[in-house]
PDB file of C-alpha atoms in Angstrom:
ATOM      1  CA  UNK I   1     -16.092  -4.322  -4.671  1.00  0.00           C
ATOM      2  CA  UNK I   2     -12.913  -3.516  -3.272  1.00  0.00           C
ATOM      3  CA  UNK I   3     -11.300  -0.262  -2.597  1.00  0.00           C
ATOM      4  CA  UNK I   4      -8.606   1.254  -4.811  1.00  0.00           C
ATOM      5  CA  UNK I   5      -4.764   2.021  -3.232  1.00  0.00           C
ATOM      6  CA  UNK I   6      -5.773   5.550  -3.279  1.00  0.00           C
ATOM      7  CA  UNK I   7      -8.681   5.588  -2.067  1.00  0.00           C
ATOM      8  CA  UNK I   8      -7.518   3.368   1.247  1.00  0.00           C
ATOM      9  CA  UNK I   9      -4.411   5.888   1.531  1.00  0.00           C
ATOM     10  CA  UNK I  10      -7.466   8.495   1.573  1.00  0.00           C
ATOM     11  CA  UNK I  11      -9.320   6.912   4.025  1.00  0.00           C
ATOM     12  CA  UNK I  12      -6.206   6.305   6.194  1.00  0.00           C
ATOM     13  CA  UNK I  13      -5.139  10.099   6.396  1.00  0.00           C
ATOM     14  CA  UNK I  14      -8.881  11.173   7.291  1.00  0.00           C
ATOM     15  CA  UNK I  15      -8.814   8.283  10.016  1.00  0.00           C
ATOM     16  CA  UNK I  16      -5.178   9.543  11.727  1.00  0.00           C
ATOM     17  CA  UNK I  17      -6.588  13.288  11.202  1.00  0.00           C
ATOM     18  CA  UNK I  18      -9.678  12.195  13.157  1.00  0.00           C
ATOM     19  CA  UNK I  19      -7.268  10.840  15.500  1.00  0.00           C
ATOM     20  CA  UNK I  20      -5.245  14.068  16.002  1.00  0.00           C
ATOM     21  CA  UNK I  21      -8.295  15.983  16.721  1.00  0.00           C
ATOM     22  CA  UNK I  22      -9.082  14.288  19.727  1.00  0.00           C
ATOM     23  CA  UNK I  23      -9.338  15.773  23.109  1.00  0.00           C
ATOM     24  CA  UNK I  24      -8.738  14.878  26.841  1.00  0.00           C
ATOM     25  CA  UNK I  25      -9.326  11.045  27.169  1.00  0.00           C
ATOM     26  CA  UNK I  26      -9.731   8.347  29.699  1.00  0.00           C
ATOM     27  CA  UNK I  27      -9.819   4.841  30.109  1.00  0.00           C
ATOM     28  CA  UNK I  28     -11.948   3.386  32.523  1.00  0.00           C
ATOM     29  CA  UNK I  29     -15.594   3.158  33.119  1.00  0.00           C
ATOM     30  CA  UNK I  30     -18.389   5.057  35.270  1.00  0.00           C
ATOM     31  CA  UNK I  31     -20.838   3.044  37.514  1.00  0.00           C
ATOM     32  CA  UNK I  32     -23.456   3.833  40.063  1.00  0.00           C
ATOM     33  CA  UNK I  33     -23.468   2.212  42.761  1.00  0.00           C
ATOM     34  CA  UNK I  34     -26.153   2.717  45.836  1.00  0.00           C
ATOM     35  CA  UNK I  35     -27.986   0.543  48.870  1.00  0.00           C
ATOM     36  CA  UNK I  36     -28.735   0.813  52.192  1.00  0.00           C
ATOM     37  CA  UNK I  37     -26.689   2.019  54.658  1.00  0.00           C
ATOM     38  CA  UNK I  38     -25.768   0.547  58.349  1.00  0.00           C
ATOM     39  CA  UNK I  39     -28.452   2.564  60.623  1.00  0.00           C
ATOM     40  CA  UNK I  40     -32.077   0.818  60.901  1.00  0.00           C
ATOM     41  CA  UNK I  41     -33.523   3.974  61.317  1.00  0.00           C
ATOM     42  CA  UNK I  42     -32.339   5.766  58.218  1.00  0.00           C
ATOM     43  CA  UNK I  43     -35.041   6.217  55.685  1.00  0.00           C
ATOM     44  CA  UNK I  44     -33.534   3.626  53.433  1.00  0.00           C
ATOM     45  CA  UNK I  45     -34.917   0.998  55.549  1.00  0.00           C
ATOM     46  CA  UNK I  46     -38.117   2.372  54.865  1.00  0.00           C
ATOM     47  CA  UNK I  47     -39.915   0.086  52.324  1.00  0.00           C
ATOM     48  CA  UNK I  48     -40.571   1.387  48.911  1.00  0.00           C
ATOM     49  CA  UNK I  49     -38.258   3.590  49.260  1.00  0.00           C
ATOM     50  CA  UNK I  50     -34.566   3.108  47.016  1.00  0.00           C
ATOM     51  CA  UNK I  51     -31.914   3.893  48.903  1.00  0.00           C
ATOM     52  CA  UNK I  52     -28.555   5.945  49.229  1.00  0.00           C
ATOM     53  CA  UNK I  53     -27.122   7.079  45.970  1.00  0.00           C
ATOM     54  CA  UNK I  54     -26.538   6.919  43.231  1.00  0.00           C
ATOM     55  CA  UNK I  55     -23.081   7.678  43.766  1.00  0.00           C
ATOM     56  CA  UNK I  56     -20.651   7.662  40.347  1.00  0.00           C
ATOM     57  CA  UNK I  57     -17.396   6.200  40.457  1.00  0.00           C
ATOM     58  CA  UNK I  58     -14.566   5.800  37.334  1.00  0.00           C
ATOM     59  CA  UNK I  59     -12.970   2.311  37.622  1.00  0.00           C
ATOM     60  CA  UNK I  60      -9.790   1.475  35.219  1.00  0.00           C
ATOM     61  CA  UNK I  61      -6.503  -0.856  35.735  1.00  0.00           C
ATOM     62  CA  UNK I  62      -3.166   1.073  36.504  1.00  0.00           C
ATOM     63  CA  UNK I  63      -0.201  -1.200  36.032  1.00  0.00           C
ATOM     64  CA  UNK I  64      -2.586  -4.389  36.904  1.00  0.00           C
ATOM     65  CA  UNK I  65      -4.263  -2.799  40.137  1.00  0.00           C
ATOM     66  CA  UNK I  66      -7.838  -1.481  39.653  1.00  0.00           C
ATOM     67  CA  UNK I  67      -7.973   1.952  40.431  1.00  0.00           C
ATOM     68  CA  UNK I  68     -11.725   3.584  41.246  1.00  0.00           C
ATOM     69  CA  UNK I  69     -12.148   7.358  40.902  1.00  0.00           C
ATOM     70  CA  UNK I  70     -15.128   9.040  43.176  1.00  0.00           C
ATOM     71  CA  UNK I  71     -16.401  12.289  41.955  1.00  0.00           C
ATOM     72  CA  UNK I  72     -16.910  15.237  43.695  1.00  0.00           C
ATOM     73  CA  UNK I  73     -19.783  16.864  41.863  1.00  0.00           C
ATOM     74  CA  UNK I  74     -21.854  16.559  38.453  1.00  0.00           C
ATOM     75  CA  UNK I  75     -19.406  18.884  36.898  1.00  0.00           C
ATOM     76  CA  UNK I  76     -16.695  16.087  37.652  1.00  0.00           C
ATOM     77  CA  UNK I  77     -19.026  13.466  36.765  1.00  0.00           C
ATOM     78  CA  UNK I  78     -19.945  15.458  33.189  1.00  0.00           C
ATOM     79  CA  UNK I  79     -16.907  15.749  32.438  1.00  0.00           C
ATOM     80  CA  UNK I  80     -15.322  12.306  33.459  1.00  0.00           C
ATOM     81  CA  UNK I  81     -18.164  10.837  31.140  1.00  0.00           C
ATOM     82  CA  UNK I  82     -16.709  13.109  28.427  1.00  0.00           C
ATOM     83  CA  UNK I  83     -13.016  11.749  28.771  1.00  0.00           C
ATOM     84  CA  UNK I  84     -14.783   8.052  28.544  1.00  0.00           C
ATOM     85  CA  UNK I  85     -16.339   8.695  25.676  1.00  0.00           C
ATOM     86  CA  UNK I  86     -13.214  10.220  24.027  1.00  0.00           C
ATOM     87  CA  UNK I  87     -11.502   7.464  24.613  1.00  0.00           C
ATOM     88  CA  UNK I  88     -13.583   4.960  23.681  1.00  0.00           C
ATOM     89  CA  UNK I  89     -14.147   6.640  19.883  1.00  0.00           C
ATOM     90  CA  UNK I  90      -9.930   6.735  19.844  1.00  0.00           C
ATOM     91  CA  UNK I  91     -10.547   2.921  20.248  1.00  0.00           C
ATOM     92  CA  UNK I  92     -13.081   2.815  17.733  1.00  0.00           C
ATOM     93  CA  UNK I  93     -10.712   4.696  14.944  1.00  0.00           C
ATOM     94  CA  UNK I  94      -8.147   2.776  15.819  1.00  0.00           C
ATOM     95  CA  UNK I  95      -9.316  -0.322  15.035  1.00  0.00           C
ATOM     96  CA  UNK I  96     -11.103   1.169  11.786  1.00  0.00           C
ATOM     97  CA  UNK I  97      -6.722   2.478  10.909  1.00  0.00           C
ATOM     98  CA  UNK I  98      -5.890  -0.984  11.631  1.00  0.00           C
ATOM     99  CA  UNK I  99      -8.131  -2.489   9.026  1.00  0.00           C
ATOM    100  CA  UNK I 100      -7.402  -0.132   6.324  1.00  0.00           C
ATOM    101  CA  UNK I 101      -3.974   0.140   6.961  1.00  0.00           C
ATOM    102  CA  UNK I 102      -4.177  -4.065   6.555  1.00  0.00           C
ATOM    103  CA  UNK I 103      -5.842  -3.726   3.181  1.00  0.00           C
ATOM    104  CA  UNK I 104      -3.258  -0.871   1.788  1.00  0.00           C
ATOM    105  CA  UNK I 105      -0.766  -4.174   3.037  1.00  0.00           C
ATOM    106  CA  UNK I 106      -2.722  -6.323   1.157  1.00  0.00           C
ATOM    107  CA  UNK I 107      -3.089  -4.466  -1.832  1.00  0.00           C
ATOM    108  CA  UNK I 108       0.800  -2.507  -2.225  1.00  0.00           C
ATOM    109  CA  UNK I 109       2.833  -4.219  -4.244  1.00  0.00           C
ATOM    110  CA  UNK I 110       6.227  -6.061  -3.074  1.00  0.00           C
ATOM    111  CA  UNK I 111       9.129  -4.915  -4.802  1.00  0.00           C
ATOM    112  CA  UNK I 112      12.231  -6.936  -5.554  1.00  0.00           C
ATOM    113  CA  UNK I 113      15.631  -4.737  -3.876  1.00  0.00           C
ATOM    114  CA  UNK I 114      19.177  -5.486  -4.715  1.00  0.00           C
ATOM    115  CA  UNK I 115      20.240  -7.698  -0.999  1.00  0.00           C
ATOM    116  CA  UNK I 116      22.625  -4.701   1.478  1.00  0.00           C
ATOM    117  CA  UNK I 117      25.761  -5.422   2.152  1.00  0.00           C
ATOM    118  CA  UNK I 118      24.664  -7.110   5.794  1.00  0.00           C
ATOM    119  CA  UNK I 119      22.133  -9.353   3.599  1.00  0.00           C
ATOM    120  CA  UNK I 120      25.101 -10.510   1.812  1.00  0.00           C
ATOM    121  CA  UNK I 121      27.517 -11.494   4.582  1.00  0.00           C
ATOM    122  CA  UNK I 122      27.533 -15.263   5.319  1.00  0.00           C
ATOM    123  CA  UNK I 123      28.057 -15.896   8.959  1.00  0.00           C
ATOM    124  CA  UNK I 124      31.971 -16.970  10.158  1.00  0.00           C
ATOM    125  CA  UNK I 125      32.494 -20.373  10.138  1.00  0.00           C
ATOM    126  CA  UNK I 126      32.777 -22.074  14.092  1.00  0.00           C
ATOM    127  CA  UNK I 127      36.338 -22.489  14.799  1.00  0.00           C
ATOM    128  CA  UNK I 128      35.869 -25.709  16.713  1.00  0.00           C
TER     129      UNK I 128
END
């Protein structure tokens, strides 16, 4: 069953006002990375035992280079996961506006307008 005009126009507002209530955002993602380090007598050569790390990094493109973000603490960390996810759900509703904004396309009717003035102009014939 498809939707009504309406109720697509409906869902379309509640979509963009989802939209403007988003916060701080950030593309990118957050990895952990860890291993072993350099010095054979560091406990990380130890076996059983995991390793350095984790340590967290943000990595996202910035005009075509890949940029990677280290953080400083768990507060940065908390909070650069945050801005991910925020800008992975204005992703999300933006694809959802896309495909109701395609159906209201689909489903408004055309209507027939007299041709402008510029519509009506034939182009000038070439002189040669």
């Amino acid at each position: 069953m498809s939707d009504s005009l309406v109720e697509l126009e409906n869902r379309r507002a509640t979509l963009q006002a989802q939209i403007a209530q988003l916060g701080d955002m950030r593309a990118g993602s957050i990895t952990g990375t860890g291993g072993r380090c350099g010095n054979p007598n560091c406990h990380c050569h130890q076996d059983g035992d995991a390793g350095h790390g984790p340590y967290y990094r943000l990595t996202r493109k910035v005009n075509g280079k890949t940029i990677t973000e280290m953080f400083s603490s768990p507060a940065s960390l908390a909070k650069a996961r945050r801005e991910v996810a925020e800008c992975r759900r204005f992703w999300e509703l933006g694809e959802q506006l896309l495909a109701v904004s395609e159906q209201i396309c689909a489903l408004r009717p055309v209507t027939e307008s007299a041709p402008s003035a510029e519509e009506k102009k034939r182009p000038k014939r070439s002189g040669k």
